[in-house]
Structures are given as C-alpha cells and as structure tokens.
PDB file of N, CA and C in Angstrom:
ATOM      1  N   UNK J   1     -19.444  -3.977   8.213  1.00 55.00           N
ATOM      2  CA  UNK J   1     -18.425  -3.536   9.143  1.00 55.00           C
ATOM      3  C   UNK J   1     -18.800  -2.154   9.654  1.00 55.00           C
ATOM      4  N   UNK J   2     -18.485  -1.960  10.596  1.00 58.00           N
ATOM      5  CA  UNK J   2     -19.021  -0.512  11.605  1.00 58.00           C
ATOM      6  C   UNK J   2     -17.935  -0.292  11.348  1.00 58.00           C
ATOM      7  N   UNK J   3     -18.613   1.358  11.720  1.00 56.00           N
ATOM      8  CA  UNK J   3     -17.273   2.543  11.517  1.00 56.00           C
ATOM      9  C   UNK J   3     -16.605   2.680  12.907  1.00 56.00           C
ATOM     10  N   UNK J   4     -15.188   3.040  13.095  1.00 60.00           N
ATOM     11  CA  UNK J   4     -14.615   2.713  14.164  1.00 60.00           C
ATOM     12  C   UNK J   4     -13.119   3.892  13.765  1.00 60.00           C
ATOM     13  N   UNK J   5     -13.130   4.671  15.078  1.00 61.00           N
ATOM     14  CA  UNK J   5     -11.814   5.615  14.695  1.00 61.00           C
ATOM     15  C   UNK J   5     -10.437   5.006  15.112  1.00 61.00           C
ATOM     16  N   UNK J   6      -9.518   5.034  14.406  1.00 68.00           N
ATOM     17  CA  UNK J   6      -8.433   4.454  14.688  1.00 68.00           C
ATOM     18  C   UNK J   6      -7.309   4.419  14.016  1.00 68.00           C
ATOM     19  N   UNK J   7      -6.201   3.822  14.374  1.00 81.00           N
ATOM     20  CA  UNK J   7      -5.103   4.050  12.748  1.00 81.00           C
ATOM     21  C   UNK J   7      -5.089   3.179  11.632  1.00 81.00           C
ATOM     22  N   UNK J   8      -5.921   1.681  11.938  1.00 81.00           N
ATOM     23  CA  UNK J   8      -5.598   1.581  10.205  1.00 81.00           C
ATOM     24  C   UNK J   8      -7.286   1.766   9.415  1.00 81.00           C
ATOM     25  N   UNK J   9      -6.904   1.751   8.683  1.00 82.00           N
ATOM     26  CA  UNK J   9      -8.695   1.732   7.780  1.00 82.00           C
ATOM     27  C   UNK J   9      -9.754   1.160   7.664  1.00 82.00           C
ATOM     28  N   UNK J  10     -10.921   1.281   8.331  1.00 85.00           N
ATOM     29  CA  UNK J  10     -11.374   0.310   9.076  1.00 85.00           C
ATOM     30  C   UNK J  10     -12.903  -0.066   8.073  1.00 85.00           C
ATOM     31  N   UNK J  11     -13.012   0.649   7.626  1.00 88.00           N
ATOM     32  CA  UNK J  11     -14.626   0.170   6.155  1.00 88.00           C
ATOM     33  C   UNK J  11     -14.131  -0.398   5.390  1.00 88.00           C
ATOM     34  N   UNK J  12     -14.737  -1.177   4.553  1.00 89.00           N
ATOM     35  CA  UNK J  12     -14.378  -1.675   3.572  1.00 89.00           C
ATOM     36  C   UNK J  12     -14.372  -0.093   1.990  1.00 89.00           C
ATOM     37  N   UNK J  13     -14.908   0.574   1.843  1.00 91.00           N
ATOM     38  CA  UNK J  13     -14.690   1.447   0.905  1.00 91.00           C
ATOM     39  C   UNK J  13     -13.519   2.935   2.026  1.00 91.00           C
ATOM     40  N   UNK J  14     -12.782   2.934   2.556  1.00 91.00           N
ATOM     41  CA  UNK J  14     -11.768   2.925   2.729  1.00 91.00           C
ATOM     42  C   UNK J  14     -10.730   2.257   2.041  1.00 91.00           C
ATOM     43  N   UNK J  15     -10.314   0.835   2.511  1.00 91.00           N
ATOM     44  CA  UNK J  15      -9.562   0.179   2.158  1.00 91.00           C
ATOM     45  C   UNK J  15      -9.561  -0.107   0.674  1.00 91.00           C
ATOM     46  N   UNK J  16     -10.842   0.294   0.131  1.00 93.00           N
ATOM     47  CA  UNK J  16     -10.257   0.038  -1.364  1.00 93.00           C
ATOM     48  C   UNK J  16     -10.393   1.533  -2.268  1.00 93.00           C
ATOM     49  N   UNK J  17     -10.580   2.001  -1.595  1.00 94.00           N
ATOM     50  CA  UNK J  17      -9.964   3.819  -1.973  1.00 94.00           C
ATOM     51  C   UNK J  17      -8.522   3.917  -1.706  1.00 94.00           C
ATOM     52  N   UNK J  18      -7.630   3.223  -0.667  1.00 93.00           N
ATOM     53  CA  UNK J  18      -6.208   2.683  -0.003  1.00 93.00           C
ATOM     54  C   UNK J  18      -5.738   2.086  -1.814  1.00 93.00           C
ATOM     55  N   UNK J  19      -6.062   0.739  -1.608  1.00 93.00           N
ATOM     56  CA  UNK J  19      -5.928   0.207  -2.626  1.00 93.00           C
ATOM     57  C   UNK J  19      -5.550   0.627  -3.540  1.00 93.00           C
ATOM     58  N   UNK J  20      -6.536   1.669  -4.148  1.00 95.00           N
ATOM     59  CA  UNK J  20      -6.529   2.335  -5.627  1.00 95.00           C
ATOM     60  C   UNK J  20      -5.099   3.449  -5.600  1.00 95.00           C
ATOM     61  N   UNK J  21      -5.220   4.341  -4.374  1.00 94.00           N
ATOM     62  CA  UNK J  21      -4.276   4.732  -4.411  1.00 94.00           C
ATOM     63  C   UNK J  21      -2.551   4.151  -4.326  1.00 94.00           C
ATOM     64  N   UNK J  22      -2.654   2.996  -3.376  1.00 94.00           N
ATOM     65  CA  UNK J  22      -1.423   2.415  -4.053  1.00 94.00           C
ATOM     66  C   UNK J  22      -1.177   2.293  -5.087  1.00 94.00           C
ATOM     67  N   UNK J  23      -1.939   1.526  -6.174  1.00 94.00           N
ATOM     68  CA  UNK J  23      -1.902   1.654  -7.047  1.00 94.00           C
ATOM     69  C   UNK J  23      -1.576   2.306  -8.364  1.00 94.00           C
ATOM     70  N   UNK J  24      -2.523   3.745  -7.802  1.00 95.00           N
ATOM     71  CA  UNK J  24      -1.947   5.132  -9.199  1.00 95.00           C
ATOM     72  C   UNK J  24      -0.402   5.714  -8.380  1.00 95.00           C
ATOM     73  N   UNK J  25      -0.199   5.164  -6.785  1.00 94.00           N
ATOM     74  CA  UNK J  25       1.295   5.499  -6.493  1.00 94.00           C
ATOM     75  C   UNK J  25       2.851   4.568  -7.560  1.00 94.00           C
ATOM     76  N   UNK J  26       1.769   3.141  -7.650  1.00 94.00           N
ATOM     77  CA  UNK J  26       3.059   2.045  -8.414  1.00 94.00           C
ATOM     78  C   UNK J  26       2.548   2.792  -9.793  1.00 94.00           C
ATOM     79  N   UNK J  27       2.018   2.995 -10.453  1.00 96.00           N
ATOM     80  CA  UNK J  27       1.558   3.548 -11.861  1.00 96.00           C
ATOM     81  C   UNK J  27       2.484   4.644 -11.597  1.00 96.00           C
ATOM     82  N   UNK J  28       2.666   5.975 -11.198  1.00 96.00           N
ATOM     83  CA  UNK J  28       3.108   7.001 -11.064  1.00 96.00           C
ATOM     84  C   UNK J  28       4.873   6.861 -10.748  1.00 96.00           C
ATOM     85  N   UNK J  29       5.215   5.707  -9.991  1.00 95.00           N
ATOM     86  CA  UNK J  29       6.349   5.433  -9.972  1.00 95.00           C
ATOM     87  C   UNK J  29       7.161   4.787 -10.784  1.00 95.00           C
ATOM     88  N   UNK J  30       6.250   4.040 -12.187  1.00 95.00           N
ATOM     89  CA  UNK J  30       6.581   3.490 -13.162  1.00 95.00           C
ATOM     90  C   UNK J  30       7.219   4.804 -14.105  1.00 95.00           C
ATOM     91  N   UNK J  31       5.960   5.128 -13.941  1.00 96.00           N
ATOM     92  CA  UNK J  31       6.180   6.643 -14.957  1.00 96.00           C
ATOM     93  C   UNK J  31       7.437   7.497 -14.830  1.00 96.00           C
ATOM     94  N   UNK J  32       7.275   8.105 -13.623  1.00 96.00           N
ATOM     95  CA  UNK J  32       8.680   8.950 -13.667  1.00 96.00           C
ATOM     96  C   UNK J  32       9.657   8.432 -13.510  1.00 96.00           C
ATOM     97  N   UNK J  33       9.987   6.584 -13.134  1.00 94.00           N
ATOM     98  CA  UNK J  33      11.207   5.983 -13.593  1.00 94.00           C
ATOM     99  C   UNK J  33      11.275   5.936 -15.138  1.00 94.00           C
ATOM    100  N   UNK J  34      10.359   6.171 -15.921  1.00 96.00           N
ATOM    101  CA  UNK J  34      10.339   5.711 -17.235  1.00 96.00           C
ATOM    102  C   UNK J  34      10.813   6.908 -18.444  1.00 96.00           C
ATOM    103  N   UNK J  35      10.811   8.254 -17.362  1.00 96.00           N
ATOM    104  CA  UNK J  35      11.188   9.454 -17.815  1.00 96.00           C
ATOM    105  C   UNK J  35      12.134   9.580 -17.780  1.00 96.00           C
ATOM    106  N   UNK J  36      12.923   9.215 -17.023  1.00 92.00           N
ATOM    107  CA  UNK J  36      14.068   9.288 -16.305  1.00 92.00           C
ATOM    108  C   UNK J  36      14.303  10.171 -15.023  1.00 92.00           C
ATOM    109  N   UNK J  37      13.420  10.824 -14.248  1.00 95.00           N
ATOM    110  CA  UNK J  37      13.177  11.632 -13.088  1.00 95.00           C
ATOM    111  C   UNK J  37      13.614  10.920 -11.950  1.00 95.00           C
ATOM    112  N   UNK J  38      14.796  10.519 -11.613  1.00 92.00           N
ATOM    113  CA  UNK J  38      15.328   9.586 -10.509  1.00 92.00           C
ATOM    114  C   UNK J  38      15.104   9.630  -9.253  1.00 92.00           C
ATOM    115  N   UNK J  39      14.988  11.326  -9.093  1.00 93.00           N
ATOM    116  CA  UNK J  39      15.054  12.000  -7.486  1.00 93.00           C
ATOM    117  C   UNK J  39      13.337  11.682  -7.547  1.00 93.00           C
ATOM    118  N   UNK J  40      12.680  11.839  -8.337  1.00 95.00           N
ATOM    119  CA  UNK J  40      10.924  12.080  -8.062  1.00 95.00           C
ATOM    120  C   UNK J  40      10.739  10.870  -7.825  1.00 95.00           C
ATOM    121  N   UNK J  41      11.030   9.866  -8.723  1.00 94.00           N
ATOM    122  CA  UNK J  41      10.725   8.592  -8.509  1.00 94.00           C
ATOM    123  C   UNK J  41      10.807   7.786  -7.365  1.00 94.00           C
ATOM    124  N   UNK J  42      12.115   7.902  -6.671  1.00 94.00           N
ATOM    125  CA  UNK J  42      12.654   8.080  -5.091  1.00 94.00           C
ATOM    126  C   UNK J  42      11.853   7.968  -4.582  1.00 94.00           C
ATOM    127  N   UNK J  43      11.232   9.409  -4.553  1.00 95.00           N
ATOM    128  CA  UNK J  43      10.539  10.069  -3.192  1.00 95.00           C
ATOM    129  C   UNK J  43       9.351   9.465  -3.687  1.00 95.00           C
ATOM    130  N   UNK J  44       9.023   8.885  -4.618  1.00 95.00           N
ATOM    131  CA  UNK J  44       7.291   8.428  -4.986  1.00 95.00           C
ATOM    132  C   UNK J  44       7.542   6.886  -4.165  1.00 95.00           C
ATOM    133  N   UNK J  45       8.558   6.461  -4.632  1.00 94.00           N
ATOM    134  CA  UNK J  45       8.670   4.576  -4.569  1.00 94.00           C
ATOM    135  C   UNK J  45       8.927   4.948  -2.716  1.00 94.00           C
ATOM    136  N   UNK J  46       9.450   5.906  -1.770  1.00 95.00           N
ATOM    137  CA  UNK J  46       9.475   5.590  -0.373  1.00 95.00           C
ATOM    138  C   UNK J  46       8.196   6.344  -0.250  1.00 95.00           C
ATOM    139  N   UNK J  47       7.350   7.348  -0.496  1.00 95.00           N
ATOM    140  CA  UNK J  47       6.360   7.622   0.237  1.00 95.00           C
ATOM    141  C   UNK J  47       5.212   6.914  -0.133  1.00 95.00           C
ATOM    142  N   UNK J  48       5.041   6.194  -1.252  1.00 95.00           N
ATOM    143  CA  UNK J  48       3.500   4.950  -1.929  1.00 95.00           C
ATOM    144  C   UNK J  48       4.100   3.880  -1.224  1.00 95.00           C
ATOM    145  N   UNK J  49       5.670   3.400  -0.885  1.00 94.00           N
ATOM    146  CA  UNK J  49       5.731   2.514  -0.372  1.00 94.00           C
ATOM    147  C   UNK J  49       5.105   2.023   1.088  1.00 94.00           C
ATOM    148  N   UNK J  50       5.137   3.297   1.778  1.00 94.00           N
ATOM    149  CA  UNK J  50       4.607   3.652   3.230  1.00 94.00           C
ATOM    150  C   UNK J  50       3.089   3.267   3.041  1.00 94.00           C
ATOM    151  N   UNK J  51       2.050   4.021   2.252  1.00 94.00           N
ATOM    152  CA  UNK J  51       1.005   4.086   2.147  1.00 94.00           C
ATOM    153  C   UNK J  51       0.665   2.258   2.040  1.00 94.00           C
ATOM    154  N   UNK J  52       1.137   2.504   0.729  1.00 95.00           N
ATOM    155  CA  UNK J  52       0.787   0.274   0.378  1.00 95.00           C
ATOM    156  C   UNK J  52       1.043  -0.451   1.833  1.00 95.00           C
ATOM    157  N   UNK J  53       2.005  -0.198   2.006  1.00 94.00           N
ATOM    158  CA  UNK J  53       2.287  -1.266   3.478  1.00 94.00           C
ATOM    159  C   UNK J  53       0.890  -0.900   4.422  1.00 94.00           C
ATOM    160  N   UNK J  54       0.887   0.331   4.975  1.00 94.00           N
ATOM    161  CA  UNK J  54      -0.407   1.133   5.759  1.00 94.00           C
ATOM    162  C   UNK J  54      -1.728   0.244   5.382  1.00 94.00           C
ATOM    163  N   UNK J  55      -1.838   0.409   4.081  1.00 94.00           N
ATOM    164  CA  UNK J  55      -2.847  -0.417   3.528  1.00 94.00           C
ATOM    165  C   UNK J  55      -3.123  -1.948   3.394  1.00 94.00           C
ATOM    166  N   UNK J  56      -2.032  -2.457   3.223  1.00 94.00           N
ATOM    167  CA  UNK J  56      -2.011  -3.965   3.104  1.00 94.00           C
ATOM    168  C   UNK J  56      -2.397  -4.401   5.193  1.00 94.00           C
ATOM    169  N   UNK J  57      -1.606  -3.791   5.821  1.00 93.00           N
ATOM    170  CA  UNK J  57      -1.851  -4.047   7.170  1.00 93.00           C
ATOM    171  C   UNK J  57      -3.701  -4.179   7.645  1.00 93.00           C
ATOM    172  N   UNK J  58      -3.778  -2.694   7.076  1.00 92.00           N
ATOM    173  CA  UNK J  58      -5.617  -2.695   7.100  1.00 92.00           C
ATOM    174  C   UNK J  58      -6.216  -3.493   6.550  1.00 92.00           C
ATOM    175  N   UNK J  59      -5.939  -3.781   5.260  1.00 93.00           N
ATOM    176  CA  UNK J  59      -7.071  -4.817   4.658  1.00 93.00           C
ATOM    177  C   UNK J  59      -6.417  -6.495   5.555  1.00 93.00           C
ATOM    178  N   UNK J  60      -5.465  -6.673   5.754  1.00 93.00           N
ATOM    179  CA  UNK J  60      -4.977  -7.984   6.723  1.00 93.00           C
ATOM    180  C   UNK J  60      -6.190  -7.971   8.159  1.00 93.00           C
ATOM    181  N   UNK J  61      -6.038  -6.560   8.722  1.00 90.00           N
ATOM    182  CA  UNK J  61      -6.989  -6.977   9.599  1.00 90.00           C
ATOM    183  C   UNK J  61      -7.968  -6.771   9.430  1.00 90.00           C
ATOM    184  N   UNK J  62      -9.074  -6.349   8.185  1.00 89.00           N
ATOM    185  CA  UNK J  62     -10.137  -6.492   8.480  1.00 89.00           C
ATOM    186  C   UNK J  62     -10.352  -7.809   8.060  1.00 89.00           C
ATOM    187  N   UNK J  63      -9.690  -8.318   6.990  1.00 89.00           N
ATOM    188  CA  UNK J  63      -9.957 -10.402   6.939  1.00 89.00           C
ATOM    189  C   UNK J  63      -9.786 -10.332   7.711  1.00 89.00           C
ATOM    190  N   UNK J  64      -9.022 -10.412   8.804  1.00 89.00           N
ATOM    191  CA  UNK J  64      -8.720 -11.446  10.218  1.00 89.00           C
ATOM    192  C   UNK J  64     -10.595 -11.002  10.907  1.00 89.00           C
ATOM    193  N   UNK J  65     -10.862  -9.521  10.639  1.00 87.00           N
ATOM    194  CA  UNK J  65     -12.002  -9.178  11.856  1.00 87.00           C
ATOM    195  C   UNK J  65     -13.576  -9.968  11.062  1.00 87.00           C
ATOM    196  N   UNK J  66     -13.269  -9.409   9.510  1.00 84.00           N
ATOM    197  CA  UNK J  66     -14.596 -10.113   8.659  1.00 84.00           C
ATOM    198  C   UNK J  66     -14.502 -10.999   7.616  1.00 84.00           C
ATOM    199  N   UNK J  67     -14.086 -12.099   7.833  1.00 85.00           N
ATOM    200  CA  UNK J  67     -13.654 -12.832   6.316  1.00 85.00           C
ATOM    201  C   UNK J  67     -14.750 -12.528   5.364  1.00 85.00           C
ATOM    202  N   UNK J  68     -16.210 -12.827   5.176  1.00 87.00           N
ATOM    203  CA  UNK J  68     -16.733 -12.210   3.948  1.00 87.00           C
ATOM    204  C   UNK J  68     -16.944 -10.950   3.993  1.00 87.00           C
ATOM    205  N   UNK J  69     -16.574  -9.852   4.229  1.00 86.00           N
ATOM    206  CA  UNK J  69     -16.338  -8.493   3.873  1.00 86.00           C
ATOM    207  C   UNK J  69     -15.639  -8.245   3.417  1.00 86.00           C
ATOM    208  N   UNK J  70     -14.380  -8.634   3.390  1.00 87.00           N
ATOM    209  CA  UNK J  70     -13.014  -8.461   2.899  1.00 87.00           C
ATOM    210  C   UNK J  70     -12.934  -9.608   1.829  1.00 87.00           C
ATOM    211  N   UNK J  71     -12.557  -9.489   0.345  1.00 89.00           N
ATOM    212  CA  UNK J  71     -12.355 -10.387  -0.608  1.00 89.00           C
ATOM    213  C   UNK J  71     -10.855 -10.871  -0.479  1.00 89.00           C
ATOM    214  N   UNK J  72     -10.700 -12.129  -0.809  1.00 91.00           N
ATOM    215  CA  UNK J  72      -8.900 -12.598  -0.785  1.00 91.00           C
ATOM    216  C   UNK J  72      -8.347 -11.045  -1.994  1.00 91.00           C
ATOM    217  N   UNK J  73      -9.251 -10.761  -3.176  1.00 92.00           N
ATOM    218  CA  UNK J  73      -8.348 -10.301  -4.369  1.00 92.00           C
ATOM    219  C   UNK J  73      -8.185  -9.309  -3.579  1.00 92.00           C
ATOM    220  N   UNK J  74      -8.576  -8.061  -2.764  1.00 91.00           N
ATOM    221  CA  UNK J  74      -8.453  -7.066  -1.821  1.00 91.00           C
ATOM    222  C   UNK J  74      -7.290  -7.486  -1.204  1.00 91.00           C
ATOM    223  N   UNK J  75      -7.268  -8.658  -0.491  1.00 92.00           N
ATOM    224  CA  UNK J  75      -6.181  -8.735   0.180  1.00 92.00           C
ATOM    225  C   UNK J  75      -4.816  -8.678  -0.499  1.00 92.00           C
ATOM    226  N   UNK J  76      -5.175  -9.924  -1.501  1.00 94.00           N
ATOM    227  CA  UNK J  76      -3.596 -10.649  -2.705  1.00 94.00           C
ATOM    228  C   UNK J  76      -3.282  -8.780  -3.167  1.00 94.00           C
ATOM    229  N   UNK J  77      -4.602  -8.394  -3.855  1.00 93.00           N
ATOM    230  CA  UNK J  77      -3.700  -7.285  -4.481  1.00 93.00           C
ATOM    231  C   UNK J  77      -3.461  -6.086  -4.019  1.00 93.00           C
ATOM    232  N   UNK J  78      -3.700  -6.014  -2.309  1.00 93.00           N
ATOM    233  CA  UNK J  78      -2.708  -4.616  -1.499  1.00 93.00           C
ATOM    234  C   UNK J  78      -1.571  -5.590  -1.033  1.00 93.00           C
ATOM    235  N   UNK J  79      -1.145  -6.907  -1.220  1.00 94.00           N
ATOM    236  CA  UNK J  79      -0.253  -7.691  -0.448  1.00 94.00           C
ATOM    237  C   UNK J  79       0.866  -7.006  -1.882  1.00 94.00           C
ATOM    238  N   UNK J  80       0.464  -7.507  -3.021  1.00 94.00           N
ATOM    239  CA  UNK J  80       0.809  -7.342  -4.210  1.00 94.00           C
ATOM    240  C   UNK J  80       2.060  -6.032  -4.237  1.00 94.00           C
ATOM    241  N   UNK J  81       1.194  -5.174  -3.956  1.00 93.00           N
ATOM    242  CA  UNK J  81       1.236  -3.493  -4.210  1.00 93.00           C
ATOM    243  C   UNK J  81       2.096  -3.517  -3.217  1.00 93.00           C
ATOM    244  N   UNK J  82       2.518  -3.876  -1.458  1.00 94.00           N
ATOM    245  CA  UNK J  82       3.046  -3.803  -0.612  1.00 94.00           C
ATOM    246  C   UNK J  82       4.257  -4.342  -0.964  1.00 94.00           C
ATOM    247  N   UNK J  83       4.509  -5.660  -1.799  1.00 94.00           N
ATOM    248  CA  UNK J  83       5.744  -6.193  -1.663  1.00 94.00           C
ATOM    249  C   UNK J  83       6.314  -5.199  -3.012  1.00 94.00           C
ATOM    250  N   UNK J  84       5.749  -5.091  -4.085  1.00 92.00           N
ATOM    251  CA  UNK J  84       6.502  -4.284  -5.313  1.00 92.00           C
ATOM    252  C   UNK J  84       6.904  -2.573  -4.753  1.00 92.00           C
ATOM    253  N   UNK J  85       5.882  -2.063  -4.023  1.00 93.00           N
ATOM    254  CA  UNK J  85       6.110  -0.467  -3.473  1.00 93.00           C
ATOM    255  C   UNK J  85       7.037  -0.135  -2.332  1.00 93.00           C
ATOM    256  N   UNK J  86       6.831  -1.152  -1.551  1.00 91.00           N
ATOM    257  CA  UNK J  86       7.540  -1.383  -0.600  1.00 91.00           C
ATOM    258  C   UNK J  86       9.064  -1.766  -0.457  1.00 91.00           C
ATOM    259  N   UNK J  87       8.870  -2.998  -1.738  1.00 92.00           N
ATOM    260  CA  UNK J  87      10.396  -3.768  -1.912  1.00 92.00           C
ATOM    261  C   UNK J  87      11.217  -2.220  -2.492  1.00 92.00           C
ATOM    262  N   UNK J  88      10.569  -1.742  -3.653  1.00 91.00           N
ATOM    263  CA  UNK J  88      11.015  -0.246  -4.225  1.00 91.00           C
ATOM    264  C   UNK J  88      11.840   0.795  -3.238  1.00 91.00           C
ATOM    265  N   UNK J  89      10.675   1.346  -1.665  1.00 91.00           N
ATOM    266  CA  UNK J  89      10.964   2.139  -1.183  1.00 91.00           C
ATOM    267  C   UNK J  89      12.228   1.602  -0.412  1.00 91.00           C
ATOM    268  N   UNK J  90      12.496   0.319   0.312  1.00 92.00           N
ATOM    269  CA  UNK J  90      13.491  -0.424   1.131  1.00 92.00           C
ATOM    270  C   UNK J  90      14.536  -0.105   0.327  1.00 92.00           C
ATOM    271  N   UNK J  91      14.568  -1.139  -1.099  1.00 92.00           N
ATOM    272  CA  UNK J  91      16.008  -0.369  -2.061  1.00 92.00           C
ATOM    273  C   UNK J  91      16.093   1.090  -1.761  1.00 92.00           C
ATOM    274  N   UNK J  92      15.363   2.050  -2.361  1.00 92.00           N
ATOM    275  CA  UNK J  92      15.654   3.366  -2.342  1.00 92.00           C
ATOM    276  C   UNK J  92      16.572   3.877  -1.176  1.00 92.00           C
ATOM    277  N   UNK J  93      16.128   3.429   0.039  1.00 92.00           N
ATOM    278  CA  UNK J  93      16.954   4.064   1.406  1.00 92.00           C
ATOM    279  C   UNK J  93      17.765   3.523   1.499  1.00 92.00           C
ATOM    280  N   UNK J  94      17.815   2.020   1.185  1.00 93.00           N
ATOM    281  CA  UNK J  94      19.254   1.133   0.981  1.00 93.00           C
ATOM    282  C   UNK J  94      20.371   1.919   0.333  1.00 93.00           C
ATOM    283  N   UNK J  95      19.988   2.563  -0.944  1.00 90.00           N
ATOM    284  CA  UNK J  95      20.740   3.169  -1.888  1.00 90.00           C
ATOM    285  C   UNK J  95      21.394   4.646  -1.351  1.00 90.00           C
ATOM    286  N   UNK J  96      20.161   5.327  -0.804  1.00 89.00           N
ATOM    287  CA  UNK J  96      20.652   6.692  -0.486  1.00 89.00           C
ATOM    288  C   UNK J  96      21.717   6.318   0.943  1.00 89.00           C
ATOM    289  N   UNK J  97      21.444   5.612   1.580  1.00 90.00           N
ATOM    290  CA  UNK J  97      22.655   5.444   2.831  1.00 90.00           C
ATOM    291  C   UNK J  97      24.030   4.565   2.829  1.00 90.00           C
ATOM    292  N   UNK J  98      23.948   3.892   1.371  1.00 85.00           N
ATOM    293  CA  UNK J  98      24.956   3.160   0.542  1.00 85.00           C
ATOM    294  C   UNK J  98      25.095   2.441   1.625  1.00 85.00           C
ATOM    295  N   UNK J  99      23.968   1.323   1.873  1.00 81.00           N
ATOM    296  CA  UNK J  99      24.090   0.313   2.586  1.00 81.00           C
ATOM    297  C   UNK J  99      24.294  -1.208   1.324  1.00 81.00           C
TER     298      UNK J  99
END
C-alpha cells in the first residue's frame, strides 16, 4: 500500500499502531473503572471511543482498497475495540445528558 495524505490511516503499520492503541485505551478504561475513578474513566471510554471508531473506519477501508494487505483479524479486532469503546463512550454521553 502507498503512502497517501489524508484523514483516515492509510499504511498498514499505521493502522495497527491505531489498533494497539485502542486497545491500551479499552485496557486503561478497564483500569480506572476498576479503581473506582468514574470522572477519568468517562473521559477515557468517550475519547478511546473516538479513536477505535477513527480506526475501525481506516482499517474498513483499506480491506475494501487491499484485501490481502489488510488481515480479517485487523479488521474483526478494531471492529471489536469499536463496538466495546465506542458502545462505552455512547453510554457515557447518554448518561451525562440524562438521556
């Protein structure tokens, strides 16, 4: 895959530097729910939630642009990370606007 400037992440070691960081974002949001840090946790589960989604979008289109460049597990597990970080950050704003 060529390098290409734009908004979502367009190499493959991008997208799984993306990845990883969703990742230590759901790890990190485990954690300070597990402390009991409610307000940190918040702001971790809506701002990793942003990122994961960001990320899951990118790795979606580079399968669509390179199917063997892009692995399904790349895909399944920023899809993964998007619906758990994501589903997280949606509650969170749900909660703070007592919708």
């Amino acid at each position: 895959m060529k390098e290409r400037k734009g908004f979502l992440l367009y190499t493959l070691a991008q997208m799984r530097a993306g990845a990883i960081v969703s990742g230590l974002g759901f790890l990190l949001y485990l954690a300070l729910s597990a402390l009991g840090l409610e307000t940190a946790a918040d702001i971790t589960a809506v701002a990793f939630g942003m990122v994961s989604v960001y990320v899951f979008a990118s790795v979606a289109a580079g399968r669509s642009r390179d199917r063997e460049a892009v692995s399904y597990s790349l895909l399944w597990g920023t899809g993964a990370l998007a619906l758990l970080l994501g589903g997280c950050g949606v509650l969170t704003v749900r909660l703070w606007l007592g919708l």
